[in-house]
mmCIF file of C-alpha atoms in Angstrom:
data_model
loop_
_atom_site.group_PDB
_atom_site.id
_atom_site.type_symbol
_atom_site.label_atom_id
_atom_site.label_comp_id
_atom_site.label_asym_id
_atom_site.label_seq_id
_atom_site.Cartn_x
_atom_site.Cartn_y
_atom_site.Cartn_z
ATOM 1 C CA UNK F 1 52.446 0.217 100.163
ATOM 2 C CA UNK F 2 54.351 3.257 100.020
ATOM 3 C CA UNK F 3 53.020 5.694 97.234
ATOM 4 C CA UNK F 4 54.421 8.083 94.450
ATOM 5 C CA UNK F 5 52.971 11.346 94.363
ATOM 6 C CA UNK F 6 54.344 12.347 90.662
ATOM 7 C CA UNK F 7 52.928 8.910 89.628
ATOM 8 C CA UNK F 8 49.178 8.982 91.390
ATOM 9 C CA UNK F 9 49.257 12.859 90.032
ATOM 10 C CA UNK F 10 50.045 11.841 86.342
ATOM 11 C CA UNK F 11 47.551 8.701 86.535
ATOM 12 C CA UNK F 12 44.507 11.245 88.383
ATOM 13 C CA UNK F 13 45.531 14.016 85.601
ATOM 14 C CA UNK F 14 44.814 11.123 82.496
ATOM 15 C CA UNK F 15 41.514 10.724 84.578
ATOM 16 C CA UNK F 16 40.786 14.324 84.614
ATOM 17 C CA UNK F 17 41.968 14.300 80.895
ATOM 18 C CA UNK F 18 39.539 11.533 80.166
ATOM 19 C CA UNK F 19 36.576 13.200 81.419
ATOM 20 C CA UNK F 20 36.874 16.443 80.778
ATOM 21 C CA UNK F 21 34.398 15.879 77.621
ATOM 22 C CA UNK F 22 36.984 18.164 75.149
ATOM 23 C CA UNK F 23 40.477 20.235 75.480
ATOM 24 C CA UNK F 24 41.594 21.144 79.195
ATOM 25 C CA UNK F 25 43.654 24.030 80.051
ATOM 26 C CA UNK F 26 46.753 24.239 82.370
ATOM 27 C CA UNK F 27 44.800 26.120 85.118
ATOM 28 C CA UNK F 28 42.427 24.153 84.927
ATOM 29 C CA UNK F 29 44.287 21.121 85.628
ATOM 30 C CA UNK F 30 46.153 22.498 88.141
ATOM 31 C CA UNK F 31 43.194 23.580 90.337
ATOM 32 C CA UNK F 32 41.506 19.859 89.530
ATOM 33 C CA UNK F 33 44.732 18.061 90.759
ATOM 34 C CA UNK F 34 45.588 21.194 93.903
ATOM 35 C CA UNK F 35 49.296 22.140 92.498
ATOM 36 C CA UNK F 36 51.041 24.895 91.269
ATOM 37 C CA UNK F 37 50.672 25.596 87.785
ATOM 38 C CA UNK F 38 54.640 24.914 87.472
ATOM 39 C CA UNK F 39 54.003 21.399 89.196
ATOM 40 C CA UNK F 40 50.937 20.316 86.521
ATOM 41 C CA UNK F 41 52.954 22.329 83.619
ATOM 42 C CA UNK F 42 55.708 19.151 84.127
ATOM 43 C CA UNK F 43 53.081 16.568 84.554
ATOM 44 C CA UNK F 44 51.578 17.597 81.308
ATOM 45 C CA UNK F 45 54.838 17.728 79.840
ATOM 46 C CA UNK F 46 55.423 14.147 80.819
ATOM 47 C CA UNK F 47 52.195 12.613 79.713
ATOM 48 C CA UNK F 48 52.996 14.070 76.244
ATOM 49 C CA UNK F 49 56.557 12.974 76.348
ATOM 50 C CA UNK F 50 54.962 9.504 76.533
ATOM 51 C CA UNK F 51 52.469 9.984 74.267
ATOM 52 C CA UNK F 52 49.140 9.411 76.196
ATOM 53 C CA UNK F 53 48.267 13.440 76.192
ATOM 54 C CA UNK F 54 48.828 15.852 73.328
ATOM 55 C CA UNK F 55 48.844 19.811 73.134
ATOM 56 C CA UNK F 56 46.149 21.328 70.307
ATOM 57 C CA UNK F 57 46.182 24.836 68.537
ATOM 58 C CA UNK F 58 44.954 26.275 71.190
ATOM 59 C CA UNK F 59 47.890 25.145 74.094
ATOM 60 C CA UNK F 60 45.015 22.817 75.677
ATOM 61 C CA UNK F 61 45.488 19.423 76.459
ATOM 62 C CA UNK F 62 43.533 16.552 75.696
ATOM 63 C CA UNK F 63 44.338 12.608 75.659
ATOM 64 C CA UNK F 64 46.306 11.465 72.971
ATOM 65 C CA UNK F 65 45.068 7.599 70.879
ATOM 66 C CA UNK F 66 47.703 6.221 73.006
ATOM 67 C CA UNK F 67 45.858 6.704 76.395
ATOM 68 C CA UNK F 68 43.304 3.675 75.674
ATOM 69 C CA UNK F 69 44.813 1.439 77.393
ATOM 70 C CA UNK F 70 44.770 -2.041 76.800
ATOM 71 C CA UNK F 71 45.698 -5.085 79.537
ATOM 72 C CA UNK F 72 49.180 -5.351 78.337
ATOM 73 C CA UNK F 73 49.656 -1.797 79.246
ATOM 74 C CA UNK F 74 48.050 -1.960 82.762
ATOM 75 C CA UNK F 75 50.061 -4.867 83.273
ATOM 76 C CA UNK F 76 53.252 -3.031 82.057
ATOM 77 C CA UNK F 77 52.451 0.082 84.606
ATOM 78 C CA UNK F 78 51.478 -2.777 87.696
ATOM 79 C CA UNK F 79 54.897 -4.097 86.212
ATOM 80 C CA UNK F 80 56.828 -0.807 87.289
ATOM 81 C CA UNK F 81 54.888 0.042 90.523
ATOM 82 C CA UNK F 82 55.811 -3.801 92.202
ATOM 83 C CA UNK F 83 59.250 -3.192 90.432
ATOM 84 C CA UNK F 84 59.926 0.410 91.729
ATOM 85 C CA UNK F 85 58.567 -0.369 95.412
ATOM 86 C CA UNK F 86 60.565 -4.040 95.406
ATOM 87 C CA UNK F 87 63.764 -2.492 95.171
ATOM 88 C CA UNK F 88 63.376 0.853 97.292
ATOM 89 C CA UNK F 89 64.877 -1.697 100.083
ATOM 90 C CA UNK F 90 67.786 -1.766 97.920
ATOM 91 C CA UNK F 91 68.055 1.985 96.488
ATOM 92 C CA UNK F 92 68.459 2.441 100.726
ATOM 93 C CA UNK F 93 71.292 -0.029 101.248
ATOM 94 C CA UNK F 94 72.947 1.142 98.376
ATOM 95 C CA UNK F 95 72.953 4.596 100.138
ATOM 96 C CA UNK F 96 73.714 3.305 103.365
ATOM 97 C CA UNK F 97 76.755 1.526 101.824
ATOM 98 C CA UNK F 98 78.221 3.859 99.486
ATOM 99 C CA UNK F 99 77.031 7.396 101.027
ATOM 100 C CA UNK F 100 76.127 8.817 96.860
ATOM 101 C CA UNK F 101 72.662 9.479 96.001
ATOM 102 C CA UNK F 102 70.658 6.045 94.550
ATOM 103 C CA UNK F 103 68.143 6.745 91.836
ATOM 104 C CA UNK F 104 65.239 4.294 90.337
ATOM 105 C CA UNK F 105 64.216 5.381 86.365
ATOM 106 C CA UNK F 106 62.229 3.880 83.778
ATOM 107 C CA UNK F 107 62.737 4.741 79.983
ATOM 108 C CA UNK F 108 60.062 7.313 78.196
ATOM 109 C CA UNK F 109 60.099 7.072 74.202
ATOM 110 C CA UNK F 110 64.345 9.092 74.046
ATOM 111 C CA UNK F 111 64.742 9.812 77.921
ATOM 112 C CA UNK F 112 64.605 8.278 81.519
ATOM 113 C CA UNK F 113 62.447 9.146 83.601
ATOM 114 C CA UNK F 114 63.269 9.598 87.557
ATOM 115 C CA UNK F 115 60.773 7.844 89.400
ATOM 116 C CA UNK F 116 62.531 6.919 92.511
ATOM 117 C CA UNK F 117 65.688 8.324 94.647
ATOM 118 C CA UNK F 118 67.448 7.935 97.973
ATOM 119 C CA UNK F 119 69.453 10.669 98.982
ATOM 120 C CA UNK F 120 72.997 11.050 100.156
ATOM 121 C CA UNK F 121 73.094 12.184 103.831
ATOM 122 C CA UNK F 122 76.616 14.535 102.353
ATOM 123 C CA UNK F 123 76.065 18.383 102.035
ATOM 124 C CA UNK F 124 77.436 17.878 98.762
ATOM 125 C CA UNK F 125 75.405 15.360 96.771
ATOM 126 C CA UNK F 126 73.175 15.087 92.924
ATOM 127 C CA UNK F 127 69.720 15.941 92.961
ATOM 128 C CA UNK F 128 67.899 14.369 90.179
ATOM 129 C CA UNK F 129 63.907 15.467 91.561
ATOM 130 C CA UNK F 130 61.371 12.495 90.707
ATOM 131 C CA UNK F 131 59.671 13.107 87.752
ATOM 132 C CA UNK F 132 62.288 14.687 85.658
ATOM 133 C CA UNK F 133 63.326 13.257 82.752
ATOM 134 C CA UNK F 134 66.971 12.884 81.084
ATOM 135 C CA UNK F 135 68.625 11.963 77.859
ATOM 136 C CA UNK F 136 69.652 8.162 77.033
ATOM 137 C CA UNK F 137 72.727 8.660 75.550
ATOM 138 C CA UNK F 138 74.948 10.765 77.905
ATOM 139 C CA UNK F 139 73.527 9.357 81.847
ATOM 140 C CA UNK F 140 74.505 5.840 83.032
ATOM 141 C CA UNK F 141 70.642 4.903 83.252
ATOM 142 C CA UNK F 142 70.386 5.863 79.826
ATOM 143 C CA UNK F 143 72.977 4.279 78.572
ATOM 144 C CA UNK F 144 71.860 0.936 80.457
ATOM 145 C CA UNK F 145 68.772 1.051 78.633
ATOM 146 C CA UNK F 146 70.545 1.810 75.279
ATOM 147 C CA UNK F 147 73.130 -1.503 76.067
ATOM 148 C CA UNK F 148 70.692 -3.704 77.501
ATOM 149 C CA UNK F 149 67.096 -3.262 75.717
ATOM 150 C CA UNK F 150 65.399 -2.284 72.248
ATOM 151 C CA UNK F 151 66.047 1.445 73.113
ATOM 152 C CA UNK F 152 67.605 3.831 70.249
ATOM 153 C CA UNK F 153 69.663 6.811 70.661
ATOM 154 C CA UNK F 154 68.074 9.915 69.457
ATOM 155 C CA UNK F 155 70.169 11.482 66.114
ATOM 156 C CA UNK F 156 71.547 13.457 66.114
ATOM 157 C CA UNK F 157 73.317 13.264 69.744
ATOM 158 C CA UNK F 158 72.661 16.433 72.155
ATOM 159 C CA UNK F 159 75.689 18.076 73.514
ATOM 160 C CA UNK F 160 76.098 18.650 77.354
ATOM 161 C CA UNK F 161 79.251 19.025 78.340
ATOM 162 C CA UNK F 162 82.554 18.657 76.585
ATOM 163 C CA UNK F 163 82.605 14.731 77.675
ATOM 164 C CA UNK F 164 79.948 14.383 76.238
ATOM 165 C CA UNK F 165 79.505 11.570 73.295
ATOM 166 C CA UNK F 166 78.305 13.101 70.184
ATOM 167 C CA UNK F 167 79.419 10.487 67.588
ATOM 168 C CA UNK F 168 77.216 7.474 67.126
ATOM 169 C CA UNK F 169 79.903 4.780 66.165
ATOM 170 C CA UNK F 170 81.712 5.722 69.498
ATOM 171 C CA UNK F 171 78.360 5.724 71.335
ATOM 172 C CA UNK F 172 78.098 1.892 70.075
ATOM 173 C CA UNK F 173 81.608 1.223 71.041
ATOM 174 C CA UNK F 174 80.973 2.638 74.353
ATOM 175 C CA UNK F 175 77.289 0.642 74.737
ATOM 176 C CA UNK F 176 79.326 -2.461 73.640
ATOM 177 C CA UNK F 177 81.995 -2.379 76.828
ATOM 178 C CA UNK F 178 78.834 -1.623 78.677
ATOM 179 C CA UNK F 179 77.694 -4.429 77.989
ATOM 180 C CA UNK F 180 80.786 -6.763 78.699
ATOM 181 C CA UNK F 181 81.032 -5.049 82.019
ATOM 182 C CA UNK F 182 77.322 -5.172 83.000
ATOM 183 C CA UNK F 183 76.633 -1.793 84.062
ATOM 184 C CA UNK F 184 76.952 1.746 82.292
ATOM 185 C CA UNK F 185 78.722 4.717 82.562
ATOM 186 C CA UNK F 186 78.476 8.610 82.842
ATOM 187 C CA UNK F 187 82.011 10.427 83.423
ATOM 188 C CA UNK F 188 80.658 13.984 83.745
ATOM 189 C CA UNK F 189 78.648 13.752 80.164
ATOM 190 C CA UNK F 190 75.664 15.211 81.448
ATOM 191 C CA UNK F 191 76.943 17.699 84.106
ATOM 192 C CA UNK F 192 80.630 18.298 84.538
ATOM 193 C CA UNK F 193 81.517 17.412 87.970
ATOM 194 C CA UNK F 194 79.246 14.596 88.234
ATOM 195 C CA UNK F 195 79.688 10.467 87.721
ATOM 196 C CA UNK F 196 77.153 7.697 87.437
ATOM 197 C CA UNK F 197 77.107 4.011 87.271
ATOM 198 C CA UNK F 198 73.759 2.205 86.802
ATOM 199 C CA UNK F 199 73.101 -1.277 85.738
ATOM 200 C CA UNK F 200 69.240 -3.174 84.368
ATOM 201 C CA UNK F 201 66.589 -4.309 85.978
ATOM 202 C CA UNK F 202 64.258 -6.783 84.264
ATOM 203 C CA UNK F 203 60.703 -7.916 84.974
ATOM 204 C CA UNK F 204 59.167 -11.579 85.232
ATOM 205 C CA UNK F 205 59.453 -11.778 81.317
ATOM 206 C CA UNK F 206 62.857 -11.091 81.261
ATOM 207 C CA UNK F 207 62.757 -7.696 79.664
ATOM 208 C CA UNK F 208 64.529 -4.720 80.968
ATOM 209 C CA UNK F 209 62.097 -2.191 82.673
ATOM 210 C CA UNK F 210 64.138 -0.100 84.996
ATOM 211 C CA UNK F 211 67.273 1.007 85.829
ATOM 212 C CA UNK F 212 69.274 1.309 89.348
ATOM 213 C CA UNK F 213 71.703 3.884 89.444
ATOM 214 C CA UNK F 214 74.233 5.549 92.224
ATOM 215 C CA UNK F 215 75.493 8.738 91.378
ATOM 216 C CA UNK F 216 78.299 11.575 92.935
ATOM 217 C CA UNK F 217 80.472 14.814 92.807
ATOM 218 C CA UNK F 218 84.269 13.500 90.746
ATOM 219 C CA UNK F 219 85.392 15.024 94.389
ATOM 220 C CA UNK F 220 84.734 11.937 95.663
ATOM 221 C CA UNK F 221 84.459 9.831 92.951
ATOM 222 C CA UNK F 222 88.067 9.177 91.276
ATOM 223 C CA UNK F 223 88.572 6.261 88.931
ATOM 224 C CA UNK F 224 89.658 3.922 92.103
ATOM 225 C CA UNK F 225 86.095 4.354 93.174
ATOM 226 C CA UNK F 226 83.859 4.509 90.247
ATOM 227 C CA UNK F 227 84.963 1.125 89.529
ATOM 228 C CA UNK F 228 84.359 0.172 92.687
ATOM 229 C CA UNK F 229 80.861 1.656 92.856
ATOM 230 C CA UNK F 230 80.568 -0.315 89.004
ATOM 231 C CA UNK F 231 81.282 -3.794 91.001
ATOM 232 C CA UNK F 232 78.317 -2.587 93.607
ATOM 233 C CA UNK F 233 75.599 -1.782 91.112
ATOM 234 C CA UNK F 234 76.622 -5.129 89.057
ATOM 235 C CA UNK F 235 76.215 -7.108 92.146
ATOM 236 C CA UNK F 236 71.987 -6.078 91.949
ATOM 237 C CA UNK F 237 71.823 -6.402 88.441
ATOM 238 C CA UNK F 238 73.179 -10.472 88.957
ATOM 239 C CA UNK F 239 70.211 -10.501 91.403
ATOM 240 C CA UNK F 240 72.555 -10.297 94.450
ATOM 241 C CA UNK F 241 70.393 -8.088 96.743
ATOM 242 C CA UNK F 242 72.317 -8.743 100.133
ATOM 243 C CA UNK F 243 73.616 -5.349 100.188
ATOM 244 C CA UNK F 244 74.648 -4.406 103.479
ATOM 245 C CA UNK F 245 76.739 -1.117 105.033
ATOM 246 C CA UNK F 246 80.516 -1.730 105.867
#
């Protein structure tokens, strides 16, 4: 089974967290896990986005109530791991067919986080690292969670670019033809010059858990083919996973 670094890292710093015996400091971390401080600064960050570490008066971390995990959240995180390795198959098809970058995120608390990607073999292509996170309301994967699961927009809406939405009524009228179409849309809202499609991807209860997303430059994707790239990633969210190059 193929493993995620950023993953096994965050999971081995809750363990350092857990037995550290009191408050751990960045440095310390870092030399525990072997990274660069920058590397276990953005783990940290993470963990806290998600609520299982917290930051104390002192800028130490420590694990937050969240972190005691019960069996519905192991089975939740097994839930992601099968999920995110079942459909790397497809994140490479959808490269192979399409040529734009293919990205795998799951939602944390207001943001997704990037825990898969395939790149585009183009010198000109979107680089969305693993492990960063990004706003719900103004990138495709976002917005899939926001159409298709219990997740809320964050109020008031961040601006990005001039596309992007700010109002909440128009967000909901824009979550609403997501979904009647079955698959979201970013139209340069979080960087100018950049356009998404992603669509849901549900576990063995039903219930949304990822998203699938292909994104690319506007100078290749024009209207003609962001629909057509929308048709693609609504194919895998129907459970069609025969996708094969041209």
């Amino acid at each position: 089974m193929r493993v995620l670094k950023s993953l096994t890292r965050g999971l081995r710093a809750l363990d350092i967290l857990e037995t550290a015996g009191g408050p751990v400091r960045l440095t310390d971390l870092a030399s525990s896990l072997g990274v660069e401080k920058s590397n276990a600064s953005h783990i940290l960050k993470t963990l806290v986005a998600m609520g299982y570490a917290e930051q104390d008066s002192s800028r130490r971390y420590q694990l937050a109530w969240k972190q005691r995990l019960a069996d519905d959240r192991q089975d939740a995180l097994d839930d992601v791991i099968s999920c995110r390795d079942s459909w790397r198959p497809i994140l490479e098809a959808l490269v192979d067919r399409t040529g734009e970058c293919a990205h795998f995120a799951v939602r944390v608390r207001s943001q997704v986080w990037y825990i898969d990607k395939v790149d585009s073999l183009l010198p000109l292509k979107v680089d969305h690292p693993i492990g960063s996170l990004a706003p719900l309301h103004c990138t495709a994967l976002g917005k899939a969670f926001l159409a298709f699961s219990d997740a809320q927009p964050e109020d008031p809406l961040t601006y990005y670019t001039q596309a992007t939405i700010t109002s909440l009524d128009r967000l909901q009228r824009e979550l609403q033809q997501t979904r009647e179409r079955g698959y979201a849309i970013d139209d340069e809202e979080y960087a100018s010059g950049i356009r998404c499609v992603a669509a849901p991807v549900f576990d063995r209860r039903n219930e949304m858990i990822a998203a699938i997303g292909i994104s690319g430059p506007t100078v290749r994707i024009d209207d003609a083919r962001l629909l057509e790239l929308g048709g693609i990633i609504l194919a895998q969210s129907r459970g069609d996973r025969r996708v094969r190059p041209p």
